[in-house]
């Protein structure tokens, strides 16, 4: 039976790649957690099956996901994770470890000075990239490694990170491995007590009805017959459209929305001022997209607003607000760097992040961001705006 090994068994994977795999002919998934055992403990207690709670604006559907049948927790069993990467039955390794999970420098190389990588190279706790390198170096059969995180050029970036780690560790990587790029999309809030009760499942995952997956058709081994995937030669135009328009607007709504006292995305997008700026931000972003995507941008923007308006999802702005130092450079600053005219809405997004972190630090709340300490320090300088802009690389 062909198998997928997946790193990062969070809600997004369980609503997206696992749901696509449910529609294949016989593919099964082994999941790997790199942090706690909570998800493994919860899922294994119910045979790894769970209810996907699919909510559009008008109705809710429940779909049982039954493709996950095993999970490993890296801090408990690092050798088992490495062995799974090397296992010939595994034909595809997918990852959703979030932007910060790759430990990349701002120019997209592996940050070998990062404490997690220093520890991994010294034989301490395993990172996702370290696990790949150690397992791949022992592999005989071809395999595809597919990043499903919101990073531009996610495949090539992961390939470089793997090669950087392999040279630092002094181990060879076999030639028969490919790293296609992909664009993933499905808005997936965190599970709450209300969704657990609604689905009658402690491990349920709420999500929207819409989903999209565009993958570069460059597989080294068997390719799952995921229904609905768009197979393309070049993911970049799709990825830019999604990151700059959806994720860029999301981050703006999160920071500006929290500053105006909103809790959920659907409330923030109903606020007339925020809605107008969101529309402008999408238009500013659209102008930076490759010409072949520009024609669809107006329709796409309208569809995004409708998705943000979904009153049943209860997508918390604070969930999107986390890790701003990792997200803004990708979603907002890259777009700004390519703009040739004024960009009031993109600038408003940067200002909203600065306002948000300053308010959080002033209120004594800990920021959920890997750069939290640096951000708090920047807030205490004589020019906090300048220091915060410099921190994320804003001009
Ligand atoms: C969101 C994304 O939390 C966030 O930063 O912008 O998780 C977003 O919901 C997904 O990328 C949608 O596909």
Short mmCIF file of C-alpha atoms and ligand atoms in Angstrom, two decimals:
data_model
loop_
_atom_site.label_atom_id
_atom_site.label_comp_id
_atom_site.label_asym_id
_atom_site.label_seq_id
_atom_site.Cartn_x
_atom_site.Cartn_y
_atom_site.Cartn_z
CA UNK A 1 0.00 0.00 0.00
CA UNK A 2 1.57 3.35 -0.99
CA UNK A 3 2.20 5.64 1.93
CA UNK A 4 2.61 9.35 2.61
CA UNK A 5 4.70 10.52 5.54
CA UNK A 6 3.53 13.89 6.84
CA UNK A 7 5.44 16.29 9.11
CA UNK A 8 3.26 18.62 11.23
CA UNK A 9 -0.13 17.12 12.05
CA UNK A 10 -1.91 20.42 12.78
CA UNK A 11 -5.43 21.41 11.82
CA UNK A 12 -4.39 22.70 8.40
CA UNK A 13 -2.95 19.35 7.30
CA UNK A 14 -5.96 17.53 8.69
CA UNK A 15 -8.36 19.79 6.75
CA UNK A 16 -6.34 19.94 3.54
CA UNK A 17 -3.85 17.21 2.53
CA UNK A 18 -5.55 14.52 4.63
CA UNK A 19 -8.95 15.41 3.14
CA UNK A 20 -7.53 15.21 -0.41
CA UNK A 21 -5.91 11.87 0.41
CA UNK A 22 -9.30 10.57 1.60
CA UNK A 23 -10.34 10.65 -2.08
CA UNK A 24 -7.40 8.58 -3.38
CA UNK A 25 -7.25 4.88 -4.19
CA UNK A 26 -5.65 3.42 -1.10
CA UNK A 27 -3.00 5.91 0.00
CA UNK A 28 -2.46 5.95 3.77
CA UNK A 29 -0.66 8.50 5.93
CA UNK A 30 1.81 8.27 8.81
CA UNK A 31 1.90 11.58 10.73
CA UNK A 32 4.85 13.05 12.62
CA UNK A 33 4.66 15.65 15.40
CA UNK A 34 7.83 17.55 16.19
CA UNK A 35 6.60 19.05 19.43
CA UNK A 36 4.10 17.60 21.85
CA UNK A 37 2.34 14.24 21.87
CA UNK A 38 -1.11 15.85 22.30
CA UNK A 39 -2.43 15.26 18.77
CA UNK A 40 -1.05 11.71 18.68
CA UNK A 41 -2.58 10.94 22.08
CA UNK A 42 -5.96 12.37 21.10
CA UNK A 43 -6.09 10.75 17.65
CA UNK A 44 -4.70 7.36 18.63
CA UNK A 45 -7.42 7.08 21.31
CA UNK A 46 -9.97 7.10 18.48
CA UNK A 47 -8.13 5.00 15.88
CA UNK A 48 -6.76 8.16 14.13
CA UNK A 49 -10.15 8.91 12.50
CA UNK A 50 -11.72 12.32 13.04
CA UNK A 51 -14.59 14.49 11.85
CA UNK A 52 -13.93 17.35 9.46
CA UNK A 53 -16.54 20.01 10.21
CA UNK A 54 -17.04 21.81 6.91
CA UNK A 55 -18.77 25.17 7.26
CA UNK A 56 -19.85 27.46 4.50
CA UNK A 57 -21.98 30.55 5.02
CA UNK A 58 -25.22 28.59 5.06
CA UNK A 59 -24.63 25.03 6.19
CA UNK A 60 -22.34 22.59 7.94
CA UNK A 61 -21.34 19.16 6.66
CA UNK A 62 -19.37 16.48 8.48
CA UNK A 63 -16.88 14.26 6.67
CA UNK A 64 -15.01 11.44 8.39
CA UNK A 65 -11.31 11.34 7.58
CA UNK A 66 -9.86 7.86 7.91
CA UNK A 67 -6.57 7.95 5.97
CA UNK A 68 -4.25 8.57 8.91
CA UNK A 69 -3.36 5.31 10.64
CA UNK A 70 -0.15 5.90 12.54
CA UNK A 71 1.69 8.74 14.27
CA UNK A 72 5.20 9.30 15.56
CA UNK A 73 6.30 11.97 18.01
CA UNK A 74 9.86 13.08 17.23
CA UNK A 75 10.96 13.97 20.80
CA UNK A 76 9.91 10.46 21.90
CA UNK A 77 11.14 8.45 18.93
CA UNK A 78 13.56 10.32 16.70
CA UNK A 79 15.09 7.16 15.20
CA UNK A 80 11.61 5.93 14.20
CA UNK A 81 11.05 9.23 12.35
CA UNK A 82 14.38 8.88 10.52
CA UNK A 83 13.55 5.26 9.66
CA UNK A 84 10.15 6.34 8.30
CA UNK A 85 11.86 8.86 5.97
CA UNK A 86 14.12 6.02 4.74
CA UNK A 87 11.23 3.52 4.36
CA UNK A 88 10.68 2.49 0.71
CA UNK A 89 6.93 2.14 1.22
CA UNK A 90 6.82 5.93 1.72
CA UNK A 91 6.58 7.52 -1.75
CA UNK A 92 5.78 11.09 -0.75
CA UNK A 93 6.83 13.15 2.29
CA UNK A 94 4.65 16.21 2.84
CA UNK A 95 5.27 19.04 5.31
CA UNK A 96 3.18 21.68 7.09
CA UNK A 97 5.58 22.90 9.76
CA UNK A 98 4.77 26.65 9.35
CA UNK A 99 7.06 29.43 8.16
CA UNK A 100 9.24 29.26 11.27
CA UNK A 101 9.59 25.47 11.15
CA UNK A 102 12.17 25.67 8.35
CA UNK A 103 14.57 27.97 10.26
CA UNK A 104 15.45 30.05 7.20
CA UNK A 105 17.36 33.33 7.08
CA UNK A 106 15.60 36.34 5.46
CA UNK A 107 17.34 35.45 2.16
CA UNK A 108 15.89 31.94 2.27
CA UNK A 109 18.94 29.89 3.29
CA UNK A 110 19.08 27.53 6.26
CA UNK A 111 19.99 29.50 9.40
CA UNK A 112 22.68 27.18 10.73
CA UNK A 113 23.19 29.49 13.71
CA UNK A 114 19.62 28.84 14.92
CA UNK A 115 19.69 27.06 18.28
CA UNK A 116 17.33 24.29 17.07
CA UNK A 117 19.65 23.44 14.17
CA UNK A 118 22.79 23.72 16.28
CA UNK A 119 21.20 21.22 18.71
CA UNK A 120 20.07 18.89 15.92
CA UNK A 121 23.53 18.88 14.28
CA UNK A 122 25.03 18.07 17.68
CA UNK A 123 22.79 15.00 17.96
CA UNK A 124 20.11 16.68 20.08
CA UNK A 125 16.42 17.07 19.29
CA UNK A 126 15.41 16.52 15.70
CA UNK A 127 14.20 19.36 13.43
CA UNK A 128 12.07 18.69 10.34
CA UNK A 129 14.99 19.47 7.99
CA UNK A 130 17.38 17.36 10.09
CA UNK A 131 14.95 14.43 10.06
CA UNK A 132 14.70 14.63 6.28
CA UNK A 133 18.46 14.71 5.79
CA UNK A 134 19.18 11.84 8.16
CA UNK A 135 16.44 9.66 6.63
CA UNK A 136 17.11 10.57 2.99
CA UNK A 137 20.80 9.77 3.36
CA UNK A 138 19.81 6.18 4.15
CA UNK A 139 17.18 5.85 1.44
CA UNK A 140 17.48 3.64 -1.59
CA UNK A 141 14.16 4.31 -3.36
CA UNK A 142 13.05 7.51 -5.05
CA UNK A 143 10.83 9.87 -3.07
CA UNK A 144 9.10 13.23 -3.48
CA UNK A 145 9.36 15.80 -0.70
CA UNK A 146 6.47 18.26 -0.91
CA UNK A 147 6.38 21.42 1.19
CA UNK A 148 2.80 22.59 1.82
CA UNK A 149 3.62 25.74 3.77
CA UNK A 150 2.83 29.35 2.86
CA UNK A 151 6.34 30.17 1.66
CA UNK A 152 7.05 31.46 -1.82
CA UNK A 153 9.13 28.93 -3.75
CA UNK A 154 8.56 26.44 -0.94
CA UNK A 155 9.96 23.43 -2.85
CA UNK A 156 13.28 24.97 -3.96
CA UNK A 157 13.68 26.60 -0.52
CA UNK A 158 13.27 23.24 1.21
CA UNK A 159 15.66 21.59 -1.26
CA UNK A 160 18.31 24.22 -0.46
CA UNK A 161 17.72 23.84 3.28
CA UNK A 162 18.15 20.06 2.99
CA UNK A 163 21.37 20.47 1.04
CA UNK A 164 22.67 23.11 3.49
CA UNK A 165 22.00 20.78 6.43
CA UNK A 166 23.48 17.78 4.62
CA UNK A 167 26.73 19.60 3.92
CA UNK A 168 26.91 20.85 7.51
CA UNK A 169 26.29 17.30 8.77
CA UNK A 170 28.64 15.82 6.18
CA UNK A 171 26.11 13.30 4.84
CA UNK A 172 25.23 12.66 1.19
CA UNK A 173 21.70 13.08 -0.17
CA UNK A 174 20.65 10.61 -2.89
CA UNK A 175 19.91 11.96 -6.37
CA UNK A 176 16.45 10.44 -6.76
CA UNK A 177 14.61 12.99 -4.58
CA UNK A 178 12.54 15.88 -5.94
CA UNK A 179 11.15 18.93 -4.12
CA UNK A 180 8.19 20.27 -6.15
CA UNK A 181 6.70 23.62 -5.14
CA UNK A 182 3.04 23.80 -4.19
CA UNK A 183 0.32 26.27 -3.29
CA UNK A 184 -2.18 25.22 -0.65
CA UNK A 185 -5.36 26.96 0.44
CA UNK A 186 -8.14 26.19 2.89
CA UNK A 187 -9.06 28.52 5.74
CA UNK A 188 -8.89 26.38 8.87
CA UNK A 189 -9.58 27.84 12.31
CA UNK A 190 -8.46 26.26 15.57
CA UNK A 191 -10.70 23.66 17.21
CA UNK A 192 -12.84 25.02 20.06
CA UNK A 193 -15.15 23.49 22.66
CA UNK A 194 -18.09 24.60 20.53
CA UNK A 195 -16.81 22.69 17.45
CA UNK A 196 -16.00 19.62 19.57
CA UNK A 197 -19.57 19.56 20.82
CA UNK A 198 -21.03 20.24 17.38
CA UNK A 199 -19.09 17.35 15.78
CA UNK A 200 -19.27 15.14 18.86
CA UNK A 201 -15.55 14.57 18.44
CA UNK A 202 -12.76 15.90 20.69
CA UNK A 203 -10.35 15.83 17.71
CA UNK A 204 -12.60 17.50 15.13
CA UNK A 205 -11.20 20.12 12.73
CA UNK A 206 -13.40 23.00 11.53
CA UNK A 207 -12.77 24.29 8.02
CA UNK A 208 -14.43 26.05 5.09
CA UNK A 209 -15.93 24.30 2.06
CA UNK A 210 -13.46 25.90 -0.38
CA UNK A 211 -10.07 24.32 -0.95
CA UNK A 212 -7.34 24.66 -3.54
CA UNK A 213 -4.07 22.81 -4.19
CA UNK A 214 -1.72 23.59 -7.06
CA UNK A 215 1.35 21.37 -7.36
CA UNK A 216 4.36 21.43 -9.63
CA UNK A 217 4.26 18.18 -11.58
CA UNK A 218 7.73 16.99 -10.71
CA UNK A 219 7.39 13.77 -8.72
CA UNK A 220 10.28 11.34 -8.31
CA UNK A 221 8.12 8.35 -7.37
CA UNK A 222 4.43 7.35 -7.37
CA UNK A 223 2.11 10.36 -7.39
CA UNK A 224 -1.08 10.17 -5.30
CA UNK A 225 -4.29 10.54 -7.32
CA UNK A 226 -5.45 13.48 -5.19
CA UNK A 227 -8.78 14.58 -6.66
CA UNK A 228 -9.08 18.27 -7.57
CA UNK A 229 -5.36 19.06 -7.58
CA UNK A 230 -4.19 21.35 -10.37
CA UNK A 231 -0.89 19.95 -11.73
CA UNK A 232 1.24 22.66 -13.30
CA UNK A 233 4.72 23.34 -14.62
CA UNK A 234 5.14 26.53 -12.60
CA UNK A 235 3.39 27.20 -9.29
CA UNK A 236 4.81 30.71 -8.83
CA UNK A 237 1.90 32.72 -10.32
CA UNK A 238 -0.64 30.81 -8.20
CA UNK A 239 1.49 31.10 -5.12
CA UNK A 240 1.94 34.86 -5.53
CA UNK A 241 -1.79 35.37 -6.07
CA UNK A 242 -2.63 33.44 -2.90
CA UNK A 243 0.12 34.73 -0.61
CA UNK A 244 -0.15 38.36 -1.62
CA UNK A 245 -3.93 38.65 -1.93
CA UNK A 246 -5.34 36.15 0.61
CA UNK A 247 -2.60 35.97 3.23
CA UNK A 248 -1.63 39.64 2.86
CA UNK A 249 -5.25 40.73 3.39
CA UNK A 250 -5.61 38.26 6.27
CA UNK A 251 -2.64 39.73 8.11
CA UNK A 252 -3.89 43.29 7.56
CA UNK A 253 -7.36 42.35 8.89
CA UNK A 254 -5.82 40.54 11.86
CA UNK A 255 -3.72 43.47 13.12
CA UNK A 256 -6.07 46.31 12.17
CA UNK A 257 -9.06 44.29 13.34
CA UNK A 258 -7.63 43.51 16.78
CA UNK A 259 -6.67 47.17 17.21
CA UNK A 260 -10.31 48.08 16.55
CA UNK A 261 -11.64 45.57 19.06
CA UNK A 262 -12.79 42.81 16.68
CA UNK A 263 -12.35 39.10 17.46
CA UNK A 264 -13.11 37.27 14.21
CA UNK A 265 -12.28 37.72 10.52
CA UNK A 266 -15.95 38.03 9.53
CA UNK A 267 -16.36 40.92 11.99
CA UNK A 268 -13.22 42.73 10.78
CA UNK A 269 -14.19 42.46 7.10
CA UNK A 270 -17.66 43.86 7.90
CA UNK A 271 -16.05 47.00 9.38
CA UNK A 272 -16.43 49.54 6.50
CA UNK A 273 -12.99 51.15 6.93
CA UNK A 274 -11.15 47.84 7.18
CA UNK A 275 -13.12 46.40 4.28
CA UNK A 276 -12.20 49.35 2.03
CA UNK A 277 -8.51 49.02 2.89
CA UNK A 278 -8.65 45.24 2.39
CA UNK A 279 -10.06 45.80 -1.10
CA UNK A 280 -7.32 48.35 -1.85
CA UNK A 281 -4.64 46.02 -0.52
CA UNK A 282 -5.84 43.24 -2.80
CA UNK A 283 -5.81 45.64 -5.77
CA UNK A 284 -2.29 46.83 -4.90
CA UNK A 285 -1.15 43.21 -4.60
CA UNK A 286 -2.89 42.22 -7.84
CA UNK A 287 -0.90 44.81 -9.80
CA UNK A 288 2.33 43.00 -8.88
CA UNK A 289 1.15 39.62 -10.19
CA UNK A 290 2.25 38.08 -13.48
CA UNK A 291 0.06 39.30 -16.35
CA UNK A 292 -1.59 35.91 -16.91
CA UNK A 293 -3.08 36.03 -13.37
CA UNK A 294 -4.08 39.69 -13.43
CA UNK A 295 -7.17 39.01 -15.51
CA UNK A 296 -8.59 36.75 -12.77
CA UNK A 297 -7.61 39.02 -9.90
CA UNK A 298 -10.85 41.02 -9.58
CA UNK A 299 -12.96 37.87 -9.45
CA UNK A 300 -10.50 36.27 -7.01
CA UNK A 301 -10.64 39.34 -4.73
CA UNK A 302 -14.44 39.20 -4.66
CA UNK A 303 -14.37 35.50 -3.84
CA UNK A 304 -11.87 36.12 -1.03
CA UNK A 305 -14.10 38.78 0.54
CA UNK A 306 -17.00 36.29 0.47
CA UNK A 307 -14.82 33.62 2.12
CA UNK A 308 -13.72 36.11 4.81
CA UNK A 309 -17.39 36.96 5.43
CA UNK A 310 -18.30 33.37 6.32
CA UNK A 311 -20.11 33.92 9.64
CA UNK A 312 -19.96 30.27 10.69
CA UNK A 313 -16.20 29.74 10.67
CA UNK A 314 -15.38 31.90 13.67
CA UNK A 315 -11.80 32.36 12.50
CA UNK A 316 -9.97 34.25 15.23
CA UNK A 317 -7.88 37.25 14.23
CA UNK A 318 -5.38 36.31 16.94
CA UNK A 319 -4.70 32.98 15.22
CA UNK A 320 -3.62 34.85 12.08
CA UNK A 321 -1.76 37.52 14.09
CA UNK A 322 0.80 35.06 15.48
CA UNK A 323 4.33 34.91 13.97
CA UNK A 324 4.00 38.29 12.26
CA UNK A 325 7.79 38.67 11.99
CA UNK A 326 7.83 35.55 9.79
CA UNK A 327 4.69 36.30 7.80
CA UNK A 328 4.93 40.01 6.97
CA UNK A 329 8.11 39.82 4.87
CA UNK A 330 6.45 37.20 2.66
CA UNK A 331 2.90 38.54 2.50
CA UNK A 332 3.36 42.29 2.58
CA UNK A 333 6.97 43.43 2.21
CA UNK A 334 7.73 41.34 -0.90
CA UNK A 335 4.70 42.93 -2.55
CA UNK A 336 5.71 46.43 -1.42
CA UNK A 337 9.21 45.88 -2.81
CA UNK A 338 7.76 45.28 -6.26
CA UNK A 339 5.33 48.21 -6.26
CA UNK A 340 6.19 51.18 -8.41
CA UNK A 341 3.48 53.56 -7.14
CA UNK A 342 2.03 54.53 -3.76
CA UNK A 343 0.73 51.63 -1.70
CA UNK A 344 -1.37 53.08 1.12
CA UNK A 345 -3.06 49.80 2.00
CA UNK A 346 0.13 47.72 2.13
CA UNK A 347 1.70 50.49 4.23
CA UNK A 348 -1.41 50.38 6.45
CA UNK A 349 -0.74 46.66 7.01
CA UNK A 350 2.82 47.36 8.18
CA UNK A 351 1.54 50.18 10.42
CA UNK A 352 -1.16 47.88 11.82
CA UNK A 353 1.43 45.24 12.77
CA UNK A 354 3.55 47.92 14.46
CA UNK A 355 0.48 49.24 16.32
CA UNK A 356 -0.53 45.72 17.33
CA UNK A 357 2.84 44.63 18.73
CA UNK A 358 3.25 47.93 20.56
CA UNK A 359 -0.19 47.58 22.15
CA UNK A 360 0.54 43.99 23.17
CA UNK A 361 3.91 44.83 24.69
CA UNK A 362 2.44 47.88 26.48
CA UNK A 363 -0.30 45.67 27.92
CA UNK A 364 2.31 43.19 29.18
CA UNK A 365 1.04 40.36 26.97
CA UNK A 366 3.56 37.86 25.61
CA UNK A 367 3.69 37.90 21.81
CA UNK A 368 3.25 34.59 20.02
CA UNK A 369 6.22 35.09 17.69
CA UNK A 370 9.70 33.53 17.51
CA UNK A 371 11.11 37.09 17.55
CA UNK A 372 9.02 38.12 20.59
CA UNK A 373 12.05 39.20 22.65
CA UNK A 374 13.54 41.29 19.85
CA UNK A 375 10.16 42.88 19.18
CA UNK A 376 9.65 43.77 22.85
CA UNK A 377 13.14 45.31 22.95
CA UNK A 378 12.47 47.32 19.77
CA UNK A 379 9.26 48.64 21.35
CA UNK A 380 11.29 50.07 24.23
CA UNK A 381 13.76 52.04 22.07
CA UNK A 382 13.42 55.79 21.49
CA UNK A 383 12.20 55.14 17.91
CA UNK A 384 10.02 52.02 18.17
CA UNK A 385 8.53 52.44 14.69
CA UNK A 386 11.97 52.62 13.07
CA UNK A 387 13.30 49.73 15.15
CA UNK A 388 10.30 47.52 14.39
CA UNK A 389 10.44 48.28 10.68
CA UNK A 390 14.15 47.44 10.64
CA UNK A 391 13.47 44.19 12.48
CA UNK A 392 11.22 42.83 9.74
CA UNK A 393 13.20 44.43 6.91
CA UNK A 394 10.60 47.10 6.05
CA UNK A 395 12.04 50.09 4.16
C1 LIG B 1 -3.66 32.59 7.69
C2 LIG B 1 -3.51 31.29 6.91
O1 LIG B 1 -3.06 32.09 9.91
C3 LIG B 1 -2.72 32.67 8.89
O2 LIG B 1 -1.68 33.30 8.80
O3 LIG B 1 -3.46 33.67 6.81
O4 LIG B 1 -3.38 30.20 7.74
C4 LIG B 1 -4.67 31.10 5.93
O5 LIG B 1 -5.88 30.90 6.62
C5 LIG B 1 -4.42 29.95 5.00
O6 LIG B 1 -3.20 30.17 4.32
C6 LIG B 1 -5.56 29.78 4.02
O7 LIG B 1 -5.22 28.85 3.07
#
